[in-house]
Structure formats: C-alpha cells, structure tokens
Coordinates of C-alpha atoms (C1' of nucleotides) in Angstrom, one line a residue:
Chain A
X73 CA -21.6 63.1 135.3
X74 CA -21.4 59.9 133.2
X75 CA -20.6 57.2 135.7
X76 CA -21.3 56.7 139.4
X77 CA -18.1 56.3 141.2
X78 CA -17.9 54.3 144.5
X79 CA -15.5 55.1 147.3
X80 CA -13.9 51.8 146.6
X81 CA -13.2 52.7 143.0
X82 CA -11.9 56.0 144.1
X83 CA -9.6 54.4 146.5
X84 CA -8.4 52.0 143.9
X85 CA -7.7 54.8 141.4
X86 CA -5.7 56.7 144.1
X87 CA -3.6 53.7 144.9
X88 CA -2.9 53.0 141.3
X89 CA -2.1 56.4 140.1
X90 CA -0.9 58.6 142.9
X91 CA 2.4 56.9 143.3
X92 CA 3.2 57.7 139.7
X93 CA 2.4 61.4 140.3
X94 CA 4.6 61.4 143.4
X95 CA 7.4 59.8 141.5
X96 CA 7.1 62.5 138.9
X97 CA 7.5 65.1 141.6
X98 CA 10.3 63.3 143.2
X99 CA 12.3 62.9 140.1
X100 CA 11.8 66.5 139.1
X101 CA 13.1 67.5 142.5
X102 CA 16.2 65.3 142.0
X103 CA 16.9 66.8 138.6
X104 CA 16.3 70.4 139.5
X105 CA 18.3 70.8 142.7
X106 CA 21.9 70.3 143.4
X107 CA 22.5 68.5 145.7
X108 CA 19.3 66.5 145.0
X109 CA 16.5 66.9 147.4
X110 CA 14.0 64.3 148.6
X111 CA 10.3 65.3 148.9
X112 CA 10.5 65.5 152.7
X113 CA 13.7 67.5 152.5
X114 CA 12.0 69.9 150.1
X115 CA 9.0 70.3 152.3
X116 CA 11.2 70.9 155.3
X117 CA 13.1 73.6 153.6
X118 CA 9.9 75.3 152.4
X119 CA 8.4 75.1 155.9
X120 CA 11.5 76.7 157.4
X121 CA 11.4 79.3 154.7
X122 CA 7.8 80.2 155.8
X123 CA 8.6 79.7 159.6
X124 CA 12.2 80.8 160.3
X125 CA 13.3 79.7 163.7
X126 CA 10.8 76.8 164.0
X127 CA 11.4 74.0 166.4
X128 CA 12.0 70.3 165.5
X129 CA 8.5 69.5 166.8
X130 CA 6.9 72.0 164.6
X131 CA 8.7 70.5 161.6
X132 CA 7.5 67.0 162.7
X133 CA 3.9 68.3 162.9
X134 CA 4.1 69.9 159.5
X135 CA 5.5 66.8 157.9
X136 CA 3.2 64.6 159.9
X137 CA 6.0 62.3 161.0
X138 CA 7.4 61.4 164.4
X139 CA 10.0 63.6 166.0
X140 CA 12.6 60.8 165.5
X141 CA 12.0 60.9 161.8
X142 CA 12.0 64.7 161.6
X143 CA 15.3 64.6 163.6
X144 CA 17.1 62.5 161.0
X145 CA 15.7 64.5 158.1
X146 CA 16.8 67.8 159.7
X147 CA 20.1 66.1 160.6
X148 CA 20.9 65.4 157.0
X149 CA 19.9 68.9 156.0
X150 CA 22.3 70.3 158.6
X151 CA 25.0 67.9 157.4
X152 CA 24.6 69.3 153.9
X153 CA 24.8 72.8 155.1
X154 CA 21.3 73.8 154.2
X155 CA 19.8 74.3 157.7
X156 CA 21.4 75.7 160.8
X157 CA 20.5 74.4 164.2
X158 CA 20.9 76.4 167.4
X159 CA 19.8 76.3 171.0
X160 CA 17.0 78.5 172.2
X161 CA 18.4 80.4 175.2
X162 CA 15.0 80.9 176.8
X163 CA 13.8 77.3 176.4
X164 CA 16.8 75.2 176.5
X165 CA 15.1 72.0 175.4
X166 CA 14.1 73.7 172.2
X167 CA 15.9 73.9 168.9
X168 CA 15.9 76.9 166.6
X169 CA 16.0 75.9 162.9
X170 CA 16.7 78.3 160.1
X171 CA 17.7 78.1 156.4
X172 CA 21.3 78.8 155.6
X173 CA 21.9 81.1 152.6
X174 CA 22.8 78.0 150.7
X175 CA 19.5 76.4 151.8
X176 CA 17.6 79.4 150.7
X177 CA 19.3 79.4 147.3
X178 CA 18.6 75.7 146.8
X179 CA 15.0 75.9 147.7
X180 CA 14.4 78.7 145.3
X181 CA 16.1 76.8 142.6
X182 CA 14.1 73.7 143.4
X183 CA 10.8 75.5 143.5
X184 CA 11.4 77.1 140.2
X185 CA 12.5 73.9 138.5
X186 CA 9.6 71.9 140.0
X187 CA 7.1 74.5 139.0
X188 CA 8.4 74.6 135.4
X189 CA 8.3 70.9 135.1
X190 CA 4.8 70.6 136.5
X191 CA 3.6 73.4 134.2
X192 CA 5.1 71.5 131.2
X193 CA 3.2 68.4 132.3
X194 CA -0.1 70.3 132.6
X195 CA 0.3 72.0 129.2
X196 CA -2.5 71.0 126.9
X197 CA -5.2 70.7 129.6
X198 CA -8.1 72.9 129.3
X199 CA -9.0 75.5 132.0
X200 CA -11.9 73.2 133.0
X201 CA -9.6 70.3 133.4
X202 CA -7.1 72.3 135.5
X203 CA -10.0 73.4 137.6
X204 CA -11.2 69.9 138.1
X205 CA -7.7 68.9 139.3
X206 CA -7.4 71.8 141.7
X207 CA -10.8 71.1 143.2
X208 CA -10.1 67.4 143.6
X209 CA -6.8 68.1 145.3
X210 CA -8.5 70.4 147.7
X211 CA -11.3 67.9 148.4
X212 CA -8.8 65.1 149.0
X213 CA -6.5 66.9 151.2
X214 CA -9.2 68.2 153.4
X215 CA -10.8 64.8 153.7
X216 CA -7.6 63.0 154.7
X217 CA -6.7 65.8 157.1
X218 CA -9.9 66.1 159.0
X219 CA -9.8 62.4 158.5
X220 CA -12.2 59.7 159.6
X221 CA -13.1 59.8 163.3
X222 CA -10.7 57.5 165.1
X223 CA -8.1 58.5 162.6
X224 CA -4.4 58.1 162.5
X225 CA -2.1 55.7 164.2
Chain B
X174 CA -16.5 77.1 137.3
X175 CA -15.8 79.9 139.7
X176 CA -12.1 80.7 139.4
X177 CA -9.6 80.4 136.6
X178 CA -6.7 78.1 137.8
X179 CA -3.2 78.5 136.3
X180 CA -0.9 75.5 135.8
X181 CA 1.4 77.1 138.4
X182 CA -1.3 77.2 141.0
X183 CA -2.2 73.7 140.2
X184 CA 1.4 72.6 140.5
X185 CA 1.7 74.3 143.8
X186 CA -1.4 72.6 145.2
X187 CA -0.1 69.2 144.1
X188 CA 3.2 69.7 145.8
X189 CA 1.6 70.8 149.0
X190 CA -1.1 68.3 149.3
X191 CA -0.2 65.1 147.6
X192 CA 2.3 63.9 150.2
X193 CA -0.4 64.0 152.8
X194 CA -2.7 61.9 150.7
X195 CA 0.1 59.4 150.1
X196 CA 0.8 59.2 153.8
X197 CA -2.9 58.5 154.4
X198 CA -2.8 55.6 152.1
X199 CA 0.5 54.3 153.4
X200 CA -0.6 54.3 157.0
X201 CA -3.9 52.7 156.1
X202 CA -2.0 49.9 154.4
X203 CA 0.2 49.4 157.4
X204 CA -2.7 49.2 159.7
X205 CA -5.0 47.0 157.7
X206 CA -2.6 44.2 156.6
X207 CA -0.7 41.7 158.6
X208 CA 2.2 41.6 158.0
X209 CA 2.1 45.3 157.1
X210 CA 2.5 46.2 153.4
X211 CA 4.3 49.1 151.9
X212 CA 2.6 50.9 148.9
X213 CA 5.0 49.3 146.4
X214 CA 4.4 45.9 147.9
X215 CA 0.6 46.4 147.7
X216 CA 0.9 47.4 144.1
X217 CA 3.1 44.5 143.3
X218 CA 0.6 42.1 144.8
X219 CA -2.4 43.6 143.0
X220 CA -0.4 43.5 139.7
X221 CA 0.4 39.8 140.2
X222 CA -3.3 39.2 141.0
X223 CA -4.3 40.7 137.7
X224 CA -1.3 39.2 135.8
X225 CA -0.5 35.8 137.3
X226 CA 2.9 34.5 136.0
X227 CA 4.2 37.9 135.2
X228 CA 8.0 38.4 134.9
X229 CA 10.2 40.6 137.0
X230 CA 10.5 43.1 134.1
X231 CA 6.8 43.4 133.8
X232 CA 6.6 44.2 137.5
X233 CA 9.3 46.8 137.1
X234 CA 7.5 48.5 134.2
X235 CA 4.2 48.5 136.1
X236 CA 5.8 50.1 139.2
X237 CA 8.0 52.3 137.0
X238 CA 11.2 51.4 138.9
X239 CA 14.4 49.8 137.8
X240 CA 14.7 46.0 137.6
X241 CA 17.1 46.1 140.6
X242 CA 14.5 47.9 142.7
X243 CA 11.7 45.5 141.6
X244 CA 14.0 42.6 142.3
X245 CA 14.4 43.6 146.0
X246 CA 10.7 44.3 146.4
X247 CA 9.8 40.9 145.0
X248 CA 12.5 39.3 147.0
X249 CA 11.0 40.6 150.2
X250 CA 7.5 39.4 149.2
X251 CA 9.0 36.0 148.5
X252 CA 10.7 36.0 151.8
X253 CA 7.4 36.7 153.5
X254 CA 5.8 33.9 151.7
X255 CA 3.4 36.1 149.7
X256 CA 4.8 35.5 146.2
X257 CA 6.3 32.4 144.6
X258 CA 9.1 32.7 142.1
X259 CA 9.8 30.0 139.6
X260 CA 11.9 29.6 136.4
X261 CA 10.2 29.6 133.0
X262 CA 11.2 26.4 131.3
X263 CA 10.9 27.8 127.9
X264 CA 12.7 31.1 128.5
X265 CA 15.2 30.3 131.1
X266 CA 16.2 33.9 131.8
X267 CA 12.7 34.7 132.7
X268 CA 11.0 34.4 136.1
X269 CA 7.5 33.4 136.7
X270 CA 5.8 35.2 139.6
X271 CA 2.6 34.3 141.2
X272 CA 0.7 35.0 144.4
X273 CA 0.8 32.4 147.1
X274 CA -2.5 31.6 148.8
X275 CA -1.3 33.6 151.7
X276 CA -0.4 36.5 149.3
X277 CA -3.9 36.3 147.9
X278 CA -5.5 36.4 151.3
X279 CA -3.4 39.3 152.4
X280 CA -4.1 41.4 149.3
X281 CA -7.8 40.8 149.7
X282 CA -7.6 41.8 153.4
X283 CA -5.6 44.9 152.5
X284 CA -8.0 45.9 149.8
X285 CA -10.9 45.6 152.1
X286 CA -9.2 47.6 154.8
X287 CA -8.2 50.3 152.4
X288 CA -11.6 50.4 150.9
X289 CA -13.2 50.8 154.4
X290 CA -10.7 53.5 155.4
X291 CA -11.1 55.4 152.2
X292 CA -14.8 55.1 152.3
X293 CA -14.7 56.6 155.8
X294 CA -12.5 59.4 154.6
X295 CA -14.7 60.2 151.6
X296 CA -17.9 60.1 153.7
X297 CA -19.8 63.3 153.2
X298 CA -18.7 63.9 149.6
X299 CA -21.4 63.9 147.0
X300 CA -21.4 61.6 144.0
X301 CA -20.3 64.6 141.9
X302 CA -17.3 65.3 144.1
X303 CA -16.2 61.7 144.0
X304 CA -16.5 61.8 140.2
X305 CA -14.4 65.0 140.2
X306 CA -11.7 63.2 142.1
X307 CA -11.7 60.2 139.9
X308 CA -11.5 62.3 136.7
X309 CA -8.7 64.4 138.2
X310 CA -6.7 61.3 139.1
X311 CA -7.1 60.0 135.6
X312 CA -6.1 63.3 134.0
X313 CA -3.0 63.6 136.2
X314 CA -1.8 60.1 135.7
X315 CA -2.0 60.4 132.0
X316 CA -0.3 63.7 131.9
X317 CA 2.7 62.6 134.0
X318 CA 2.9 59.4 132.1
X319 CA 2.9 60.7 128.6
X320 CA 4.8 63.4 130.2
X321 CA 6.4 66.6 129.0
X322 CA 8.6 66.1 125.9
X323 CA 12.1 65.4 127.1
X324 CA 10.6 63.6 130.0
X325 CA 12.0 61.3 132.6
X326 CA 15.5 60.8 134.0
Chain C
dT550 C1' 5.6 64.4 185.6
dA551 C1' 5.5 66.1 180.9
dT552 C1' 7.9 67.8 176.9
dT553 C1' 11.9 68.4 173.6
dG554 C1' 15.1 66.3 171.1
dT555 C1' 18.5 62.5 170.1
dT556 C1' 20.2 57.9 169.4
dA557 C1' 19.8 52.9 168.5
dT558 C1' 17.7 49.6 165.8
dA559 C1' 15.3 47.7 162.2
dC560 C1' 13.0 47.8 157.9
dT561 C1' 11.8 49.6 153.4
dC562 C1' 12.4 52.1 148.9
dT563 C1' 15.4 53.5 145.4
dA564 C1' 19.2 54.2 142.1
dT565 C1' 23.7 53.0 139.8
dA566 C1' 27.1 49.8 138.6
dA567 C1' 28.8 45.4 137.9
dC568 C1' 27.8 40.9 137.3
dT569 C1' 25.7 36.0 135.5
dA570 C1' 23.1 33.4 132.6
dT571 C1' 20.5 33.0 128.6
dA572 C1' 19.0 34.2 123.9
Chain D
dT725 C1' 25.2 41.6 121.2
dA726 C1' 21.0 42.2 123.7
dT727 C1' 17.9 40.9 127.4
dA728 C1' 16.5 39.0 132.2
dG729 C1' 17.5 39.0 136.6
dT730 C1' 20.6 39.4 140.8
dT731 C1' 23.9 41.4 143.9
dA732 C1' 26.7 45.0 146.0
dT733 C1' 26.6 49.4 147.6
dA734 C1' 24.9 53.7 149.1
dG735 C1' 21.7 56.9 150.8
dA736 C1' 17.1 58.3 152.3
dG737 C1' 12.4 57.7 154.8
dT738 C1' 10.0 55.8 158.6
dA739 C1' 8.6 53.8 163.1
dT740 C1' 9.3 52.1 167.9
dA741 C1' 11.7 52.2 172.0
dA742 C1' 14.9 53.9 175.1
dC743 C1' 17.1 57.8 176.7
dA744 C1' 19.0 62.6 178.4
dA745 C1' 18.0 67.3 179.4
dT746 C1' 14.9 70.6 180.6
dA747 C1' 10.5 72.6 182.4

DNA sequence: TATTGTTATACTCTATAACTATA
DNA sequence: TATAGTTATAGAGTATAACAATA
C-alpha cells in the first residue's frame, strides 16, 4: 500500500470517475439493444426476469426509487411492448408485471452486448487488477446499502 | 487473492452495483447543497473551480457530453447565479466561464457535505480497503476512457 | 387507517439537428 | 470551411403532492 487514502479523497475519486463509468454502461446499452434501453429500464427488465409477476412496489424497492418513478418507468416499458401489466385477482390493489416475449428477447440481447462490451474494456487487466475491482465494487455497494445510520432521504 | 475473477463476472458486478453507488452520491448532493445540485452540475462547478475562465467546449469535454448538453447545464447554473458567463474579447466565439462567489460557496458546502456523508459510509473500512477502492476507481476510469478499440458512439 | 398504484407537475440530463456568429 | 456556442425538439429519470381504489 503506497499511499494513505482518506475518505475525502475516496469520495472525490468516486465523484470524478464514476459518472464516466456509468456513461460507458449507458452508451453500451443504447448501442446493443433495439429499441435502446436506459439503465433503469434494463434493471427493471432483469428484475422482472428474475421475479416474474412482481408488483410495482417490488420494482420500486429494487430500483430504490419512489413508486411514482417506478410507475412511469414501467409505463414506458409497457408502452414499448416489453412488459405486460395485469391485475392480481386476489389482491386487487396489486399489479402483476411480467416480461413479454419481446421483452425477454431484448434483455437477453442487451445483456450479451453489455457483457461483451465490458469484457472488451477490461481486456488487458491482470487477474490481480480484476480482483481489486471486484473487491472494491463489493465493498462499496455494501457500504452504501447498509449505509450510514440515519441514512437515506 | 482468494478467487480468480473473470471479466464477465466483473462486468456483471459493475452493472448490478454501480447504479446504487451513483444514487448514493446523487442523493447526498441533493441533501447537502442548497439549492440542490445534480451530479453534472457539481462536476461542472468543481471543474470551473479548478479551471477558472474555461470555455463551454472545455466543460463539455470534461463532462464527456455534447456541447448542446453542456450548454443547457451551464445555462441553468447561470440562471441560479452560480456561474457567470462572459465573452472573450480576443476570441469572440468563445465564452469565459467562472464561478460566482455564490457558486464558490455552494461548491465548498457541497464538497464538505459529500465528504462527511462519504466518510460516514466508509466508516469501518480499513486503510487497505480504502486503498483498494481508490485503485479500482482509477483502473476502471482509465479503461473506459482509453476504451475498447472501436469505442464510443 | 394503511397500502397500492396512478396522475399532475416540475425539474434535470441527454442527444440530434439546425442554426448563428466568428475565425 | 471549420469551430464555438445556442436553440428547438424529443424523450427519459426523478421527486413531491394529491388522488383513487382496495384492504
């Protein structure tokens, strides 16, 4: 360990560099799916792939957005014919969301394209470096999730 | 090094976890600045802090967005009285952008809030772990910048 | 009363295309 | 012709607040 990093420098580095990484992912998604998907749309589709029949609230929790936000995201996906929305007969307030066949095809296409693009970007890194990245991602996501006490909004 | 990580697994981890980290940063910024700042606004202000008198094109390059996008971001900052926009007398196509005193105060306030929030989030990590994160961020940003051949758009 | 989901409203980011002014 | 910047347009994310329907 060469240099001692402060939380402040770490925060600074995140602010400076993370947006570029996100942009990289976003642009890849736009290029490798037709119609183009946004990151939240992509995440919604993969969530519904893993959890067929999920409710709107479950989507909102997974994305960590308000129900209003999730509603408009889902609404656009329904409009594009990628998600189907039905009423739950037993719980009539609830909504049952599932991928349409077209949504399934699209998410598979997008996942493959995004993975290929990312793999290309990571080519040339050593196994050690890849490991460093994986560990860092894991650390970061757990820290921001369990979050500081007195956390979100 | 315990496990051998493939680029594919690394890509997967990034897509799953990065959005949450970005959301963490975004919300912190909203809560710790008044008026609330978006991430691109924050980055623009810090860039102008480091590069007083920069042009719109320089801002666009730093943010990695089109000039049209940078123009509207700057326009809002000017509207909020955080950035001043003047003509360059020697190069009349060019724009000279600088922080206003209010913009300077705000960015300092936002940086402090972000630092505190990030420090809280990173509490409990060892110096080694912080270092791992910093190295990973650096690796990632350089890889997506120099990018895969046949890169952006 | 509490929960689920929607709608209205308002703001921001973002790109493409077309444009003006300057060099 | 090429560059700097703006504007028009379009679509997406996001939150808050108010609301309807259901439990």
